[in-house]
Short mmCIF file of C-alpha atoms in Angstrom, two decimals:
data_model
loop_
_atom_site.label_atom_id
_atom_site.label_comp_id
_atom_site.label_asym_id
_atom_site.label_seq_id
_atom_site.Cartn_x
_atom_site.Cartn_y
_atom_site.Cartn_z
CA UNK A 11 -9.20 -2.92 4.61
CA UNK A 12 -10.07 0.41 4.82
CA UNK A 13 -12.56 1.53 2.15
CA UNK A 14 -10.28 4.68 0.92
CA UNK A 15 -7.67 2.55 0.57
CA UNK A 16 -9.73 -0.13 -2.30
CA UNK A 17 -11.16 3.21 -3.85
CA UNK A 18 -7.55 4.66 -4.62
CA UNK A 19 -6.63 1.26 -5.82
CA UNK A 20 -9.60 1.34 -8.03
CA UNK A 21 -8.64 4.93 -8.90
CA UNK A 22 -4.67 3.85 -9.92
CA UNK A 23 -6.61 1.04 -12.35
CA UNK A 24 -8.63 4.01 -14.17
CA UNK A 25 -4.56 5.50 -15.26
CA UNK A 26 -3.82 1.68 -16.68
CA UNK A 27 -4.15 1.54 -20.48
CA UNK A 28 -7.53 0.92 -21.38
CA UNK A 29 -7.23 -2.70 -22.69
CA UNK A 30 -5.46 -3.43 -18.84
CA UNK A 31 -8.65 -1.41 -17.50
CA UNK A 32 -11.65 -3.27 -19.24
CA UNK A 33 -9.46 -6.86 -17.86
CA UNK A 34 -9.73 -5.74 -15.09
CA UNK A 35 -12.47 -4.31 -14.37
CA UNK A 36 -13.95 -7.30 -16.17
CA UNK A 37 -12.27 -9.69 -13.26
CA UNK A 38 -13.71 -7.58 -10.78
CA UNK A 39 -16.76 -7.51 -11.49
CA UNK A 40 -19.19 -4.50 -12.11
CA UNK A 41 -20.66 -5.72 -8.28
CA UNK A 42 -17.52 -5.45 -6.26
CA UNK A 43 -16.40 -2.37 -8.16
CA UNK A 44 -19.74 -0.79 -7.32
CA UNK A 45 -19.63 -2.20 -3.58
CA UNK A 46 -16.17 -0.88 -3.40
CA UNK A 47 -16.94 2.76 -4.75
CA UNK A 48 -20.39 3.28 -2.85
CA UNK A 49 -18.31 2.58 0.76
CA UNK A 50 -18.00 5.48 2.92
CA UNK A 51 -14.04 6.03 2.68
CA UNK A 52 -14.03 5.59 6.57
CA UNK A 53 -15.84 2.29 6.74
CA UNK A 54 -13.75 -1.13 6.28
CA UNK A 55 -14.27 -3.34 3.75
CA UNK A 56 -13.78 -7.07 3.82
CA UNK A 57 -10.13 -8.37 3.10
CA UNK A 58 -11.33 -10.76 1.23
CA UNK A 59 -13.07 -7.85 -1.57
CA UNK A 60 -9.81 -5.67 -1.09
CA UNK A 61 -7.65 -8.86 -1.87
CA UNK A 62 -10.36 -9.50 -4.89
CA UNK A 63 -9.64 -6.28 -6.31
CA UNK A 64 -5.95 -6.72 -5.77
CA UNK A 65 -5.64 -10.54 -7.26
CA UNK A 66 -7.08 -9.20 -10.40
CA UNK A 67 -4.98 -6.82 -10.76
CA UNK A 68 -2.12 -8.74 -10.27
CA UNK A 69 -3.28 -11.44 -13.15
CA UNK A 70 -3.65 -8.59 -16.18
CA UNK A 71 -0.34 -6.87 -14.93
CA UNK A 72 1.76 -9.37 -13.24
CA UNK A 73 4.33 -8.73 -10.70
CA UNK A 74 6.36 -5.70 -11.45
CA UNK A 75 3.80 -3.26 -12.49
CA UNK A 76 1.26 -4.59 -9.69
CA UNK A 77 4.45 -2.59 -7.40
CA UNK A 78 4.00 0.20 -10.04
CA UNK A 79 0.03 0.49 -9.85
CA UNK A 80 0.59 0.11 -5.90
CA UNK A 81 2.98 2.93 -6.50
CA UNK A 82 0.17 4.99 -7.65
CA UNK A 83 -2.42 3.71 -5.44
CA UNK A 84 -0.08 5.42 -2.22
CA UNK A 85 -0.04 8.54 -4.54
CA UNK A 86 -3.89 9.22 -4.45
CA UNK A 87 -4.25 7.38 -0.61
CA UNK A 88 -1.91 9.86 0.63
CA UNK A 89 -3.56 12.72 -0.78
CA UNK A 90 -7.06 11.68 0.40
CA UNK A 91 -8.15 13.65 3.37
CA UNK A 92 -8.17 10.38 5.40
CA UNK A 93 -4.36 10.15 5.45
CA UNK A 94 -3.43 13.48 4.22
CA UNK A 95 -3.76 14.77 7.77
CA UNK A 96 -1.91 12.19 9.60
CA UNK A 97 0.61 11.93 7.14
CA UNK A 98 0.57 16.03 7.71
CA UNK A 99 1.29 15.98 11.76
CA UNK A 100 3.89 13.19 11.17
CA UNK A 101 5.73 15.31 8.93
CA UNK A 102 5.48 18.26 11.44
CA UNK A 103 6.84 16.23 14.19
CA UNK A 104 8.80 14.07 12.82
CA UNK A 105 10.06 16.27 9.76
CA UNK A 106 9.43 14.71 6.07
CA UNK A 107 12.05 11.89 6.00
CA UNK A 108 11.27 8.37 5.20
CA UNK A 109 13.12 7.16 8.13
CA UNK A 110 10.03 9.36 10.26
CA UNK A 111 7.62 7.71 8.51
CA UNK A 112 8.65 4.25 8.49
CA UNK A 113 9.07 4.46 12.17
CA UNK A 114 5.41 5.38 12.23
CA UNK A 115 4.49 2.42 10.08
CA UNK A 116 2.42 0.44 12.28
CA UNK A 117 -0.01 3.76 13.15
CA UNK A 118 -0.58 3.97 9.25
CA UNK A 119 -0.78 0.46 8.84
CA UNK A 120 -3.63 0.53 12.08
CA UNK A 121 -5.55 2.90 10.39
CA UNK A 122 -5.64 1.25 6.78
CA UNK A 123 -5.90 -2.13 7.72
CA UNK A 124 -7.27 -4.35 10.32
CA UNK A 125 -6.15 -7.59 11.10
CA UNK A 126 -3.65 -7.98 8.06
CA UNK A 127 -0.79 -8.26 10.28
CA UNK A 128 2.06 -5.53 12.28
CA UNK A 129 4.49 -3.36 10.79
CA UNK A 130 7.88 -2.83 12.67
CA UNK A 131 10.61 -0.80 11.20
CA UNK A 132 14.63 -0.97 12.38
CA UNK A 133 16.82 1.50 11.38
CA UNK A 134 20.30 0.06 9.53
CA UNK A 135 21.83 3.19 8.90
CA UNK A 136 21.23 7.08 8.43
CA UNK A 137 19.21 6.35 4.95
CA UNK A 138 18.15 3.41 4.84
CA UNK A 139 16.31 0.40 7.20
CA UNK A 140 14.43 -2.97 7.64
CA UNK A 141 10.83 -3.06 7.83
CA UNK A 142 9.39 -6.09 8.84
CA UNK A 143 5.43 -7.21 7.73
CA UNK A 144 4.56 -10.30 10.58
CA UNK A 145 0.94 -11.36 11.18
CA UNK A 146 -0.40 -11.29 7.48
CA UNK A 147 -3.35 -14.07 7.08
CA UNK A 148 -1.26 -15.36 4.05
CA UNK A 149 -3.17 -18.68 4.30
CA UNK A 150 -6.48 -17.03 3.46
CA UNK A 151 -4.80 -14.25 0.78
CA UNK A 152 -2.50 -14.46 -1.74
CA UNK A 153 0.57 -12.77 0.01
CA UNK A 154 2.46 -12.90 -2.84
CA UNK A 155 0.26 -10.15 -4.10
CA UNK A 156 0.32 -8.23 -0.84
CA UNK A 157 4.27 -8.49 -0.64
CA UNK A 158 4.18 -6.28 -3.95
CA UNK A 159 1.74 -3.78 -2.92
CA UNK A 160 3.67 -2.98 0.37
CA UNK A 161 6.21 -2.42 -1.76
CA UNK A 162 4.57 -0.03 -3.71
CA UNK A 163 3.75 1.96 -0.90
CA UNK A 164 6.88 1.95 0.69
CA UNK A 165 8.47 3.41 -2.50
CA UNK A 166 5.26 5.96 -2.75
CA UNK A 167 6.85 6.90 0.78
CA UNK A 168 10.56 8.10 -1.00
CA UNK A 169 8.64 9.92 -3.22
CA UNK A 170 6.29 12.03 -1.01
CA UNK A 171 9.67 12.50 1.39
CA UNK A 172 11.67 13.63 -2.15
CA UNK A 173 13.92 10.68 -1.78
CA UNK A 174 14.87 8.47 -4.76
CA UNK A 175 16.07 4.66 -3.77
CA UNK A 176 14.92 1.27 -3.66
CA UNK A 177 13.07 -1.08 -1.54
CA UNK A 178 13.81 -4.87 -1.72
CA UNK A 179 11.71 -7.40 -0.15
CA UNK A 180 14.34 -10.00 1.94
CA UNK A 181 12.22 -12.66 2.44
CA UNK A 182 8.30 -13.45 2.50
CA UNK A 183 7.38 -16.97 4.05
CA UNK A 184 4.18 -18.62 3.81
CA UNK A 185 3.39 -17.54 7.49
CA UNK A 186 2.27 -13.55 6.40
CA UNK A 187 6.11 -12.66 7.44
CA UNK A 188 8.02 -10.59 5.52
CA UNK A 189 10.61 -8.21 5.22
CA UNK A 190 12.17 -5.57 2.97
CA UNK A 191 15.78 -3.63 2.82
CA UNK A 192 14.65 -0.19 1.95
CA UNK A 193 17.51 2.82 1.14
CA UNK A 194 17.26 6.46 0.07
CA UNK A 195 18.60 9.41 -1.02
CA UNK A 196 17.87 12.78 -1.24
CA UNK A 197 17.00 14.65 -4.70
#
């Protein structure tokens, strides 16, 4: 995983409540944390740290608000110069709607990740569409916790195109594939 990516995760735990915070960063460890922080932002971590940081994350705030602090992770990863200017030219060429983005999926996933599985996105209608996660190592990872944070930043993507809606997840099989039903609307 791309270190920018574990910092802004790191950086979505410092706007938990503080008793969520000191769990967590009590799981982590002081170590990892400091291993995670002192990366370049360009350099790739191990999966196995990013998925470390993630897990415990996931045990002090269980499933629904690991979506929400994945949410907020997008936030601060799309404002970081690493994606800001890719996410910049997409919009240029492709105009800020999710359905330009999603199709563009796999290049963001390429640069964030690195052998964590493909991204493929199929258009069901004029606002909303499939995208499909294959690939994932879920027998090394939990992918339970991975399904939620893809969903986090797919809905971070409605937000930074000014849509409202709701992304899904369809299935998610023990062999890293899964798939969510995403829709949106204008605001």
């Amino acid at each position: 995983m791309r270190a920018a990516q574990t910092q802004s995760l790191l950086a979505a735990v410092e706007r938990l409540p503080a008793a969520d915070r000191t769990k967590i960063r009590a799981l982590i460890g002081e170590a990892s944390i400091d291993r995670v922080l002192d990366a370049l932002s360009v350099t790739f971590l191990p999966m196995s740290l990013h998925m470390h940081v993630s897990d415990c994350i996931r045990d002090v705030v269980g499933p629904g608000r690991n979506v929400d602090v994945w949410r907020e992770t997008m936030f601060f990863a799309f404002d970081r110069p690493f994606l800001r200017s890719f996410v910049e030219m997409t919009t240029r060429i492709f105009g800020v709607s999710p359905s330009g983005l999603f199709k563009r999926a796999q290049k963001v996933n390429e640069l964030i990740t690195r052998n964590a599985g493909s991204l493929s996105f199929e258009p069901t209608g004029p606002h909303s569409g499939t995208l499909t996660l294959a690939g994932f190592p879920a027998h090394q990872f939990r992918f339970a916790c991975y399904v939620e944070g893809l969903a986090g930043c797919l809905e971070a993507t409605l937000a930074l195109c000014r849509c409202t809606g709701s992304v899904k997840v369809l299935e998610q099989g023990a062999d890293g594939r899964a798939s969510y039903a995403i829709e949106w609307r204008e605001k």
